[in-house]
Amino acid sequence: MGYLIWLGSLHLLNNRFSGHFPLPLKNCSSLVVLDLSEKEFTGSIPAWMGNFKAKFIDMVPGDAEITYTPGLMVLILHSNKFNGSIPLELCHLDSLQILDLGNSLEPFPDALAISAA
């Protein structure tokens, strides 16, 4: 799976995966949607998740065409068995629009706090 660097969307909800967070996902840097909900993942959410940011990529050296990848916009990790705290690096996902960590872990970093205005 780590060789799928142009993979934009990955939905693996509601199956029997377990253990630690899959390290090969670290190489899937073009992900826009990641749904790994309802698993038996344990351990902590890795800090490298904060690296799925918007970026411009020069597809072919010497070519004038540059591709834009928006970065991770949807992250769904609810109903897992994570422990520890939510990594502060998730606060650097400037394209993130949906974050679902329900029934997974807490506390939330202050940078993710939503104020009641």
mmCIF file of N, CA and C in Angstrom:
data_model
loop_
_atom_site.group_PDB
_atom_site.id
_atom_site.type_symbol
_atom_site.label_atom_id
_atom_site.label_comp_id
_atom_site.label_asym_id
_atom_site.label_seq_id
_atom_site.Cartn_x
_atom_site.Cartn_y
_atom_site.Cartn_z
ATOM 1 N N MET A 1 0.815 -1.193 0.000
ATOM 2 C CA MET A 1 0.000 0.000 0.000
ATOM 3 C C MET A 1 0.861 1.261 0.000
ATOM 4 N N GLY A 2 2.033 1.200 0.560
ATOM 5 C CA GLY A 2 2.899 2.360 0.636
ATOM 6 C C GLY A 2 3.424 2.827 -0.708
ATOM 7 N N TYR A 3 3.267 2.002 -1.737
ATOM 8 C CA TYR A 3 3.704 2.381 -3.078
ATOM 9 C C TYR A 3 2.650 3.183 -3.827
ATOM 10 N N LEU A 4 1.488 3.339 -3.259
ATOM 11 C CA LEU A 4 0.383 4.051 -3.904
ATOM 12 C C LEU A 4 0.451 5.539 -3.563
ATOM 13 N N ILE A 5 1.524 6.195 -4.005
ATOM 14 C CA ILE A 5 1.752 7.587 -3.600
ATOM 15 C C ILE A 5 0.724 8.547 -4.181
ATOM 16 N N TRP A 6 0.003 8.167 -5.234
ATOM 17 C CA TRP A 6 -1.003 9.041 -5.829
ATOM 18 C C TRP A 6 -2.409 8.680 -5.380
ATOM 19 N N LEU A 7 -2.535 7.753 -4.442
ATOM 20 C CA LEU A 7 -3.847 7.364 -3.929
ATOM 21 C C LEU A 7 -4.508 8.559 -3.257
ATOM 22 N N GLY A 8 -5.717 8.899 -3.688
ATOM 23 C CA GLY A 8 -6.393 10.074 -3.152
ATOM 24 C C GLY A 8 -7.411 9.771 -2.076
ATOM 25 N N SER A 9 -7.996 8.573 -2.097
ATOM 26 C CA SER A 9 -9.054 8.234 -1.149
ATOM 27 C C SER A 9 -8.907 6.778 -0.733
ATOM 28 N N LEU A 10 -8.967 6.531 0.567
ATOM 29 C CA LEU A 10 -8.851 5.170 1.087
ATOM 30 C C LEU A 10 -9.918 4.964 2.153
ATOM 31 N N HIS A 11 -10.824 4.025 1.898
ATOM 32 C CA HIS A 11 -11.910 3.694 2.823
ATOM 33 C C HIS A 11 -11.764 2.227 3.215
ATOM 34 N N LEU A 12 -11.385 1.967 4.441
ATOM 35 C CA LEU A 12 -11.227 0.599 4.933
ATOM 36 C C LEU A 12 -12.043 0.397 6.200
ATOM 37 N N LEU A 13 -13.216 1.007 6.264
ATOM 38 C CA LEU A 13 -14.008 0.945 7.475
ATOM 39 C C LEU A 13 -14.598 -0.440 7.704
ATOM 40 N N ASN A 14 -14.852 -0.721 8.956
ATOM 41 C CA ASN A 14 -15.601 -1.891 9.400
ATOM 42 C C ASN A 14 -15.060 -3.215 8.868
ATOM 43 N N ASN A 15 -13.793 -3.492 9.144
ATOM 44 C CA ASN A 15 -13.234 -4.806 8.848
ATOM 45 C C ASN A 15 -12.405 -5.255 10.038
ATOM 46 N N ARG A 16 -11.627 -6.271 9.920
ATOM 47 C CA ARG A 16 -10.952 -6.867 11.075
ATOM 48 C C ARG A 16 -9.481 -6.481 11.216
ATOM 49 N N PHE A 17 -9.072 -5.341 10.675
ATOM 50 C CA PHE A 17 -7.692 -4.910 10.856
ATOM 51 C C PHE A 17 -7.446 -4.620 12.330
ATOM 52 N N SER A 18 -6.245 -4.921 12.785
ATOM 53 C CA SER A 18 -5.902 -4.661 14.185
ATOM 54 C C SER A 18 -4.412 -4.367 14.274
ATOM 55 N N GLY A 19 -3.967 -4.050 15.471
ATOM 56 C CA GLY A 19 -2.558 -3.751 15.689
ATOM 57 C C GLY A 19 -2.304 -2.259 15.622
ATOM 58 N N HIS A 20 -1.051 -1.905 15.343
ATOM 59 C CA HIS A 20 -0.669 -0.496 15.281
ATOM 60 C C HIS A 20 -1.075 0.114 13.946
ATOM 61 N N PHE A 21 -1.099 1.433 13.925
ATOM 62 C CA PHE A 21 -1.458 2.185 12.722
ATOM 63 C C PHE A 21 -0.536 1.759 11.577
ATOM 64 N N PRO A 22 -1.069 1.506 10.379
ATOM 65 C CA PRO A 22 -0.245 1.002 9.272
ATOM 66 C C PRO A 22 0.799 2.012 8.792
ATOM 67 N N LEU A 23 2.065 1.716 9.037
ATOM 68 C CA LEU A 23 3.168 2.600 8.672
ATOM 69 C C LEU A 23 3.254 2.879 7.167
ATOM 70 N N PRO A 24 2.946 1.918 6.273
ATOM 71 C CA PRO A 24 3.036 2.221 4.835
ATOM 72 C C PRO A 24 2.158 3.392 4.393
ATOM 73 N N LEU A 25 1.127 3.727 5.152
ATOM 74 C CA LEU A 25 0.287 4.878 4.792
ATOM 75 C C LEU A 25 1.083 6.176 4.774
ATOM 76 N N LYS A 26 2.205 6.190 5.481
ATOM 77 C CA LYS A 26 3.047 7.385 5.541
ATOM 78 C C LYS A 26 3.469 7.836 4.140
ATOM 79 N N ASN A 27 3.609 6.889 3.216
ATOM 80 C CA ASN A 27 4.047 7.208 1.858
ATOM 81 C C ASN A 27 2.908 7.634 0.940
ATOM 82 N N CYS A 28 1.680 7.482 1.367
ATOM 83 C CA CYS A 28 0.513 7.852 0.548
ATOM 84 C C CYS A 28 0.224 9.335 0.739
ATOM 85 N N SER A 29 1.143 10.160 0.290
ATOM 86 C CA SER A 29 1.105 11.589 0.607
ATOM 87 C C SER A 29 0.065 12.383 -0.171
ATOM 88 N N SER A 30 -0.650 11.750 -1.101
ATOM 89 C CA SER A 30 -1.685 12.458 -1.859
ATOM 90 C C SER A 30 -3.081 12.201 -1.317
ATOM 91 N N LEU A 31 -3.178 11.532 -0.175
ATOM 92 C CA LEU A 31 -4.492 11.222 0.384
ATOM 93 C C LEU A 31 -5.291 12.487 0.675
ATOM 94 N N VAL A 32 -6.548 12.467 0.277
ATOM 95 C CA VAL A 32 -7.481 13.544 0.572
ATOM 96 C C VAL A 32 -8.522 13.037 1.565
ATOM 97 N N VAL A 33 -8.905 11.759 1.441
ATOM 98 C CA VAL A 33 -9.877 11.129 2.334
ATOM 99 C C VAL A 33 -9.256 9.853 2.892
ATOM 100 N N LEU A 34 -9.264 9.719 4.217
ATOM 101 C CA LEU A 34 -8.770 8.510 4.876
ATOM 102 C C LEU A 34 -9.787 8.084 5.921
ATOM 103 N N ASP A 35 -10.390 6.913 5.709
ATOM 104 C CA ASP A 35 -11.381 6.374 6.644
ATOM 105 C C ASP A 35 -10.904 5.016 7.131
ATOM 106 N N LEU A 36 -10.429 4.981 8.356
ATOM 107 C CA LEU A 36 -9.986 3.746 9.002
ATOM 108 C C LEU A 36 -10.805 3.515 10.265
ATOM 109 N N SER A 37 -12.092 3.774 10.181
ATOM 110 C CA SER A 37 -12.956 3.671 11.359
ATOM 111 C C SER A 37 -13.354 2.230 11.635
ATOM 112 N N GLU A 38 -13.813 2.027 12.865
ATOM 113 C CA GLU A 38 -14.333 0.745 13.339
ATOM 114 C C GLU A 38 -13.324 -0.384 13.155
ATOM 115 N N LYS A 39 -12.123 -0.161 13.661
ATOM 116 C CA LYS A 39 -11.038 -1.141 13.611
ATOM 117 C C LYS A 39 -10.656 -1.526 15.028
ATOM 118 N N GLU A 40 -9.609 -2.271 15.118
ATOM 119 C CA GLU A 40 -9.032 -2.644 16.404
ATOM 120 C C GLU A 40 -7.614 -2.078 16.506
ATOM 121 N N PHE A 41 -7.367 -0.908 15.870
ATOM 122 C CA PHE A 41 -6.037 -0.321 15.942
ATOM 123 C C PHE A 41 -5.736 0.101 17.373
ATOM 124 N N THR A 42 -4.512 -0.151 17.801
ATOM 125 C CA THR A 42 -4.063 0.205 19.143
ATOM 126 C C THR A 42 -2.843 1.114 19.026
ATOM 127 N N GLY A 43 -2.326 1.532 20.152
ATOM 128 C CA GLY A 43 -1.180 2.429 20.150
ATOM 129 C C GLY A 43 -1.644 3.856 19.954
ATOM 130 N N SER A 44 -0.748 4.686 19.477
ATOM 131 C CA SER A 44 -1.090 6.098 19.314
ATOM 132 C C SER A 44 -1.258 6.438 17.835
ATOM 133 N N ILE A 45 -1.961 7.536 17.590
ATOM 134 C CA ILE A 45 -2.061 8.057 16.229
ATOM 135 C C ILE A 45 -0.703 8.673 15.915
ATOM 136 N N PRO A 46 -0.068 8.280 14.819
ATOM 137 C CA PRO A 46 1.290 8.759 14.549
ATOM 138 C C PRO A 46 1.349 10.246 14.209
ATOM 139 N N ALA A 47 2.405 10.889 14.670
ATOM 140 C CA ALA A 47 2.593 12.319 14.419
ATOM 141 C C ALA A 47 2.766 12.615 12.933
ATOM 142 N N TRP A 48 3.274 11.657 12.145
ATOM 143 C CA TRP A 48 3.478 11.908 10.719
ATOM 144 C C TRP A 48 2.168 12.145 9.972
ATOM 145 N N MET A 49 1.027 11.892 10.606
ATOM 146 C CA MET A 49 -0.259 12.198 9.970
ATOM 147 C C MET A 49 -0.358 13.686 9.643
ATOM 148 N N GLY A 50 0.347 14.516 10.382
ATOM 149 C CA GLY A 50 0.343 15.953 10.135
ATOM 150 C C GLY A 50 1.072 16.358 8.862
ATOM 151 N N ASN A 51 1.712 15.406 8.182
ATOM 152 C CA ASN A 51 2.444 15.711 6.950
ATOM 153 C C ASN A 51 1.577 15.667 5.699
ATOM 154 N N PHE A 52 0.319 15.277 5.816
ATOM 155 C CA PHE A 52 -0.568 15.210 4.657
ATOM 156 C C PHE A 52 -1.138 16.591 4.362
ATOM 157 N N LYS A 53 -0.273 17.510 3.972
ATOM 158 C CA LYS A 53 -0.662 18.899 3.744
ATOM 159 C C LYS A 53 -0.784 19.185 2.257
ATOM 160 N N ALA A 54 -1.440 20.279 1.935
ATOM 161 C CA ALA A 54 -1.542 20.720 0.543
ATOM 162 C C ALA A 54 -0.146 21.011 0.006
ATOM 163 N N LYS A 55 0.051 20.682 -1.266
ATOM 164 C CA LYS A 55 1.366 20.922 -1.851
ATOM 165 C C LYS A 55 1.261 21.010 -3.373
ATOM 166 N N PHE A 56 2.234 21.640 -3.961
ATOM 167 C CA PHE A 56 2.369 21.685 -5.414
ATOM 168 C C PHE A 56 3.456 20.698 -5.793
ATOM 169 N N ILE A 57 3.193 19.883 -6.809
ATOM 170 C CA ILE A 57 4.137 18.846 -7.206
ATOM 171 C C ILE A 57 4.460 19.012 -8.683
ATOM 172 N N ASP A 58 5.753 19.069 -8.996
ATOM 173 C CA ASP A 58 6.211 19.097 -10.377
ATOM 174 C C ASP A 58 6.268 17.653 -10.853
ATOM 175 N N MET A 59 5.298 17.269 -11.676
ATOM 176 C CA MET A 59 5.169 15.881 -12.106
ATOM 177 C C MET A 59 6.335 15.430 -12.981
ATOM 178 N N VAL A 60 6.769 16.267 -13.895
ATOM 179 C CA VAL A 60 7.823 15.890 -14.833
ATOM 180 C C VAL A 60 8.890 16.981 -14.820
ATOM 181 N N PRO A 61 10.116 16.634 -14.469
ATOM 182 C CA PRO A 61 11.172 17.648 -14.485
ATOM 183 C C PRO A 61 11.293 18.292 -15.870
ATOM 184 N N GLY A 62 11.371 19.599 -15.909
ATOM 185 C CA GLY A 62 11.479 20.331 -17.159
ATOM 186 C C GLY A 62 10.138 20.660 -17.798
ATOM 187 N N ASP A 63 9.058 20.082 -17.298
ATOM 188 C CA ASP A 63 7.723 20.351 -17.828
ATOM 189 C C ASP A 63 7.137 21.534 -17.062
ATOM 190 N N ALA A 64 6.346 22.347 -17.747
ATOM 191 C CA ALA A 64 5.764 23.527 -17.108
ATOM 192 C C ALA A 64 4.552 23.191 -16.254
ATOM 193 N N GLU A 65 4.018 21.970 -16.385
ATOM 194 C CA GLU A 65 2.804 21.610 -15.652
ATOM 195 C C GLU A 65 3.124 21.234 -14.207
ATOM 196 N N ILE A 66 2.415 21.860 -13.300
ATOM 197 C CA ILE A 66 2.573 21.577 -11.874
ATOM 198 C C ILE A 66 1.219 21.138 -11.342
ATOM 199 N N THR A 67 1.218 20.075 -10.569
ATOM 200 C CA THR A 67 -0.019 19.528 -10.024
ATOM 201 C C THR A 67 -0.176 19.964 -8.575
ATOM 202 N N TYR A 68 -1.402 20.287 -8.202
ATOM 203 C CA TYR A 68 -1.723 20.677 -6.828
ATOM 204 C C TYR A 68 -2.442 19.524 -6.150
ATOM 205 N N THR A 69 -1.975 19.125 -4.984
ATOM 206 C CA THR A 69 -2.708 18.153 -4.171
ATOM 207 C C THR A 69 -3.214 18.893 -2.941
ATOM 208 N N PRO A 70 -4.511 18.793 -2.654
ATOM 209 C CA PRO A 70 -5.103 19.624 -1.608
ATOM 210 C C PRO A 70 -4.715 19.249 -0.185
ATOM 211 N N GLY A 71 -4.169 18.087 0.025
ATOM 212 C CA GLY A 71 -3.876 17.650 1.385
ATOM 213 C C GLY A 71 -5.071 16.926 1.974
ATOM 214 N N LEU A 72 -4.868 16.346 3.125
ATOM 215 C CA LEU A 72 -5.910 15.555 3.770
ATOM 216 C C LEU A 72 -7.071 16.453 4.181
ATOM 217 N N MET A 73 -8.263 16.145 3.665
ATOM 218 C CA MET A 73 -9.448 16.938 3.962
ATOM 219 C C MET A 73 -10.409 16.206 4.896
ATOM 220 N N VAL A 74 -10.392 14.873 4.867
ATOM 221 C CA VAL A 74 -11.296 14.067 5.684
ATOM 222 C C VAL A 74 -10.480 12.982 6.374
ATOM 223 N N LEU A 75 -10.528 12.957 7.701
ATOM 224 C CA LEU A 75 -9.834 11.940 8.491
ATOM 225 C C LEU A 75 -10.832 11.331 9.463
ATOM 226 N N ILE A 76 -11.149 10.055 9.254
ATOM 227 C CA ILE A 76 -12.145 9.367 10.077
ATOM 228 C C ILE A 76 -11.474 8.174 10.744
ATOM 229 N N LEU A 77 -11.331 8.243 12.044
ATOM 230 C CA LEU A 77 -10.668 7.191 12.816
ATOM 231 C C LEU A 77 -11.510 6.759 14.009
ATOM 232 N N HIS A 78 -12.818 6.996 13.973
ATOM 233 C CA HIS A 78 -13.645 6.701 15.145
ATOM 234 C C HIS A 78 -13.713 5.203 15.433
ATOM 235 N N SER A 79 -14.041 4.894 16.675
ATOM 236 C CA SER A 79 -14.260 3.520 17.145
ATOM 237 C C SER A 79 -13.041 2.631 16.955
ATOM 238 N N ASN A 80 -11.879 3.121 17.365
ATOM 239 C CA ASN A 80 -10.657 2.336 17.424
ATOM 240 C C ASN A 80 -10.253 2.204 18.884
ATOM 241 N N LYS A 81 -9.097 1.649 19.137
ATOM 242 C CA LYS A 81 -8.621 1.472 20.512
ATOM 243 C C LYS A 81 -7.291 2.183 20.709
ATOM 244 N N PHE A 82 -7.193 3.394 20.169
ATOM 245 C CA PHE A 82 -5.974 4.173 20.322
ATOM 246 C C PHE A 82 -5.778 4.555 21.783
ATOM 247 N N ASN A 83 -4.518 4.814 22.148
ATOM 248 C CA ASN A 83 -4.236 5.356 23.474
ATOM 249 C C ASN A 83 -3.284 6.533 23.313
ATOM 250 N N GLY A 84 -3.066 7.242 24.385
ATOM 251 C CA GLY A 84 -2.244 8.440 24.311
ATOM 252 C C GLY A 84 -3.098 9.636 23.937
ATOM 253 N N SER A 85 -2.436 10.705 23.573
ATOM 254 C CA SER A 85 -3.174 11.914 23.219
ATOM 255 C C SER A 85 -3.189 12.093 21.704
ATOM 256 N N ILE A 86 -4.049 12.962 21.252
ATOM 257 C CA ILE A 86 -4.129 13.278 19.831
ATOM 258 C C ILE A 86 -2.897 14.104 19.476
ATOM 259 N N PRO A 87 -2.153 13.704 18.446
ATOM 260 C CA PRO A 87 -0.921 14.431 18.130
ATOM 261 C C PRO A 87 -1.182 15.878 17.717
ATOM 262 N N LEU A 88 -0.402 16.764 18.257
ATOM 263 C CA LEU A 88 -0.505 18.185 17.936
ATOM 264 C C LEU A 88 -0.300 18.435 16.441
ATOM 265 N N GLU A 89 0.443 17.553 15.771
ATOM 266 C CA GLU A 89 0.713 17.707 14.344
ATOM 267 C C GLU A 89 -0.561 17.703 13.500
ATOM 268 N N LEU A 90 -1.640 17.103 14.006
ATOM 269 C CA LEU A 90 -2.904 17.135 13.264
ATOM 270 C C LEU A 90 -3.414 18.566 13.103
ATOM 271 N N CYS A 91 -2.988 19.451 13.982
ATOM 272 C CA CYS A 91 -3.399 20.856 13.900
ATOM 273 C C CYS A 91 -2.781 21.555 12.691
ATOM 274 N N HIS A 92 -1.776 20.943 12.073
ATOM 275 C CA HIS A 92 -1.107 21.538 10.919
ATOM 276 C C HIS A 92 -1.748 21.129 9.598
ATOM 277 N N LEU A 93 -2.798 20.330 9.649
ATOM 278 C CA LEU A 93 -3.503 19.920 8.431
ATOM 279 C C LEU A 93 -4.443 21.045 8.013
ATOM 280 N N ASP A 94 -3.910 22.012 7.286
ATOM 281 C CA ASP A 94 -4.672 23.222 6.977
ATOM 282 C C ASP A 94 -5.844 22.992 6.027
ATOM 283 N N SER A 95 -5.910 21.855 5.344
ATOM 284 C CA SER A 95 -7.037 21.552 4.453
ATOM 285 C C SER A 95 -8.099 20.700 5.134
ATOM 286 N N LEU A 96 -7.833 20.254 6.353
ATOM 287 C CA LEU A 96 -8.740 19.336 7.038
ATOM 288 C C LEU A 96 -10.105 19.984 7.269
ATOM 289 N N GLN A 97 -11.159 19.307 6.796
ATOM 290 C CA GLN A 97 -12.520 19.803 6.965
ATOM 291 C C GLN A 97 -13.342 18.906 7.877
ATOM 292 N N ILE A 98 -13.049 17.610 7.875
ATOM 293 C CA ILE A 98 -13.781 16.664 8.719
ATOM 294 C C ILE A 98 -12.777 15.832 9.499
ATOM 295 N N LEU A 99 -12.912 15.839 10.816
ATOM 296 C CA LEU A 99 -12.085 15.035 11.709
ATOM 297 C C LEU A 99 -13.015 14.300 12.656
ATOM 298 N N ASP A 100 -13.036 12.970 12.561
ATOM 299 C CA ASP A 100 -13.909 12.155 13.409
ATOM 300 C C ASP A 100 -13.053 11.174 14.192
ATOM 301 N N LEU A 101 -12.873 11.459 15.475
ATOM 302 C CA LEU A 101 -12.105 10.600 16.371
ATOM 303 C C LEU A 101 -12.989 10.047 17.479
ATOM 304 N N GLY A 102 -14.299 10.062 17.280
ATOM 305 C CA GLY A 102 -15.246 9.626 18.299
ATOM 306 C C GLY A 102 -14.963 8.221 18.804
ATOM 307 N N ASN A 103 -15.100 8.036 20.091
ATOM 308 C CA ASN A 103 -14.870 6.750 20.750
ATOM 309 C C ASN A 103 -13.477 6.203 20.498
ATOM 310 N N SER A 104 -12.498 7.082 20.303
ATOM 311 C CA SER A 104 -11.131 6.627 20.067
ATOM 312 C C SER A 104 -10.186 7.051 21.179
ATOM 313 N N LEU A 105 -10.064 8.350 21.424
ATOM 314 C CA LEU A 105 -9.175 8.827 22.477
ATOM 315 C C LEU A 105 -9.408 10.299 22.734
ATOM 316 N N GLU A 106 -8.784 10.791 23.750
ATOM 317 C CA GLU A 106 -8.807 12.200 24.108
ATOM 318 C C GLU A 106 -7.610 12.453 24.993
ATOM 319 N N PRO A 107 -7.227 13.599 25.380
ATOM 320 C CA PRO A 107 -7.856 14.895 25.160
ATOM 321 C C PRO A 107 -7.460 15.489 23.812
ATOM 322 N N PHE A 108 -8.244 16.487 23.392
ATOM 323 C CA PHE A 108 -7.940 17.202 22.168
ATOM 324 C C PHE A 108 -6.878 18.254 22.449
ATOM 325 N N PRO A 109 -5.941 18.467 21.514
ATOM 326 C CA PRO A 109 -4.992 19.571 21.676
ATOM 327 C C PRO A 109 -5.745 20.901 21.673
ATOM 328 N N ASP A 110 -5.262 21.866 22.421
ATOM 329 C CA ASP A 110 -5.909 23.177 22.483
ATOM 330 C C ASP A 110 -6.078 23.793 21.097
ATOM 331 N N ALA A 111 -5.144 23.527 20.192
ATOM 332 C CA ALA A 111 -5.217 24.107 18.851
ATOM 333 C C ALA A 111 -6.402 23.575 18.055
ATOM 334 N N LEU A 112 -6.974 22.437 18.461
ATOM 335 C CA LEU A 112 -8.149 21.887 17.790
ATOM 336 C C LEU A 112 -9.443 22.280 18.483
ATOM 337 N N ALA A 113 -9.342 22.991 19.583
ATOM 338 C CA ALA A 113 -10.539 23.352 20.348
ATOM 339 C C ALA A 113 -11.437 24.280 19.542
ATOM 340 N N ILE A 114 -12.721 24.069 19.684
ATOM 341 C CA ILE A 114 -13.711 24.911 19.019
ATOM 342 C C ILE A 114 -14.354 25.780 20.088
ATOM 343 N N SER A 115 -14.302 27.083 19.875
ATOM 344 C CA SER A 115 -14.877 27.980 20.876
ATOM 345 C C SER A 115 -16.367 28.142 20.630
ATOM 346 N N ALA A 116 -17.106 28.276 21.706
ATOM 347 C CA ALA A 116 -18.552 28.517 21.618
ATOM 348 C C ALA A 116 -18.770 30.018 21.596
ATOM 349 N N ALA A 117 -18.987 30.558 20.422
ATOM 350 C CA ALA A 117 -19.137 32.015 20.287
ATOM 351 C C ALA A 117 -20.584 32.406 20.240
#
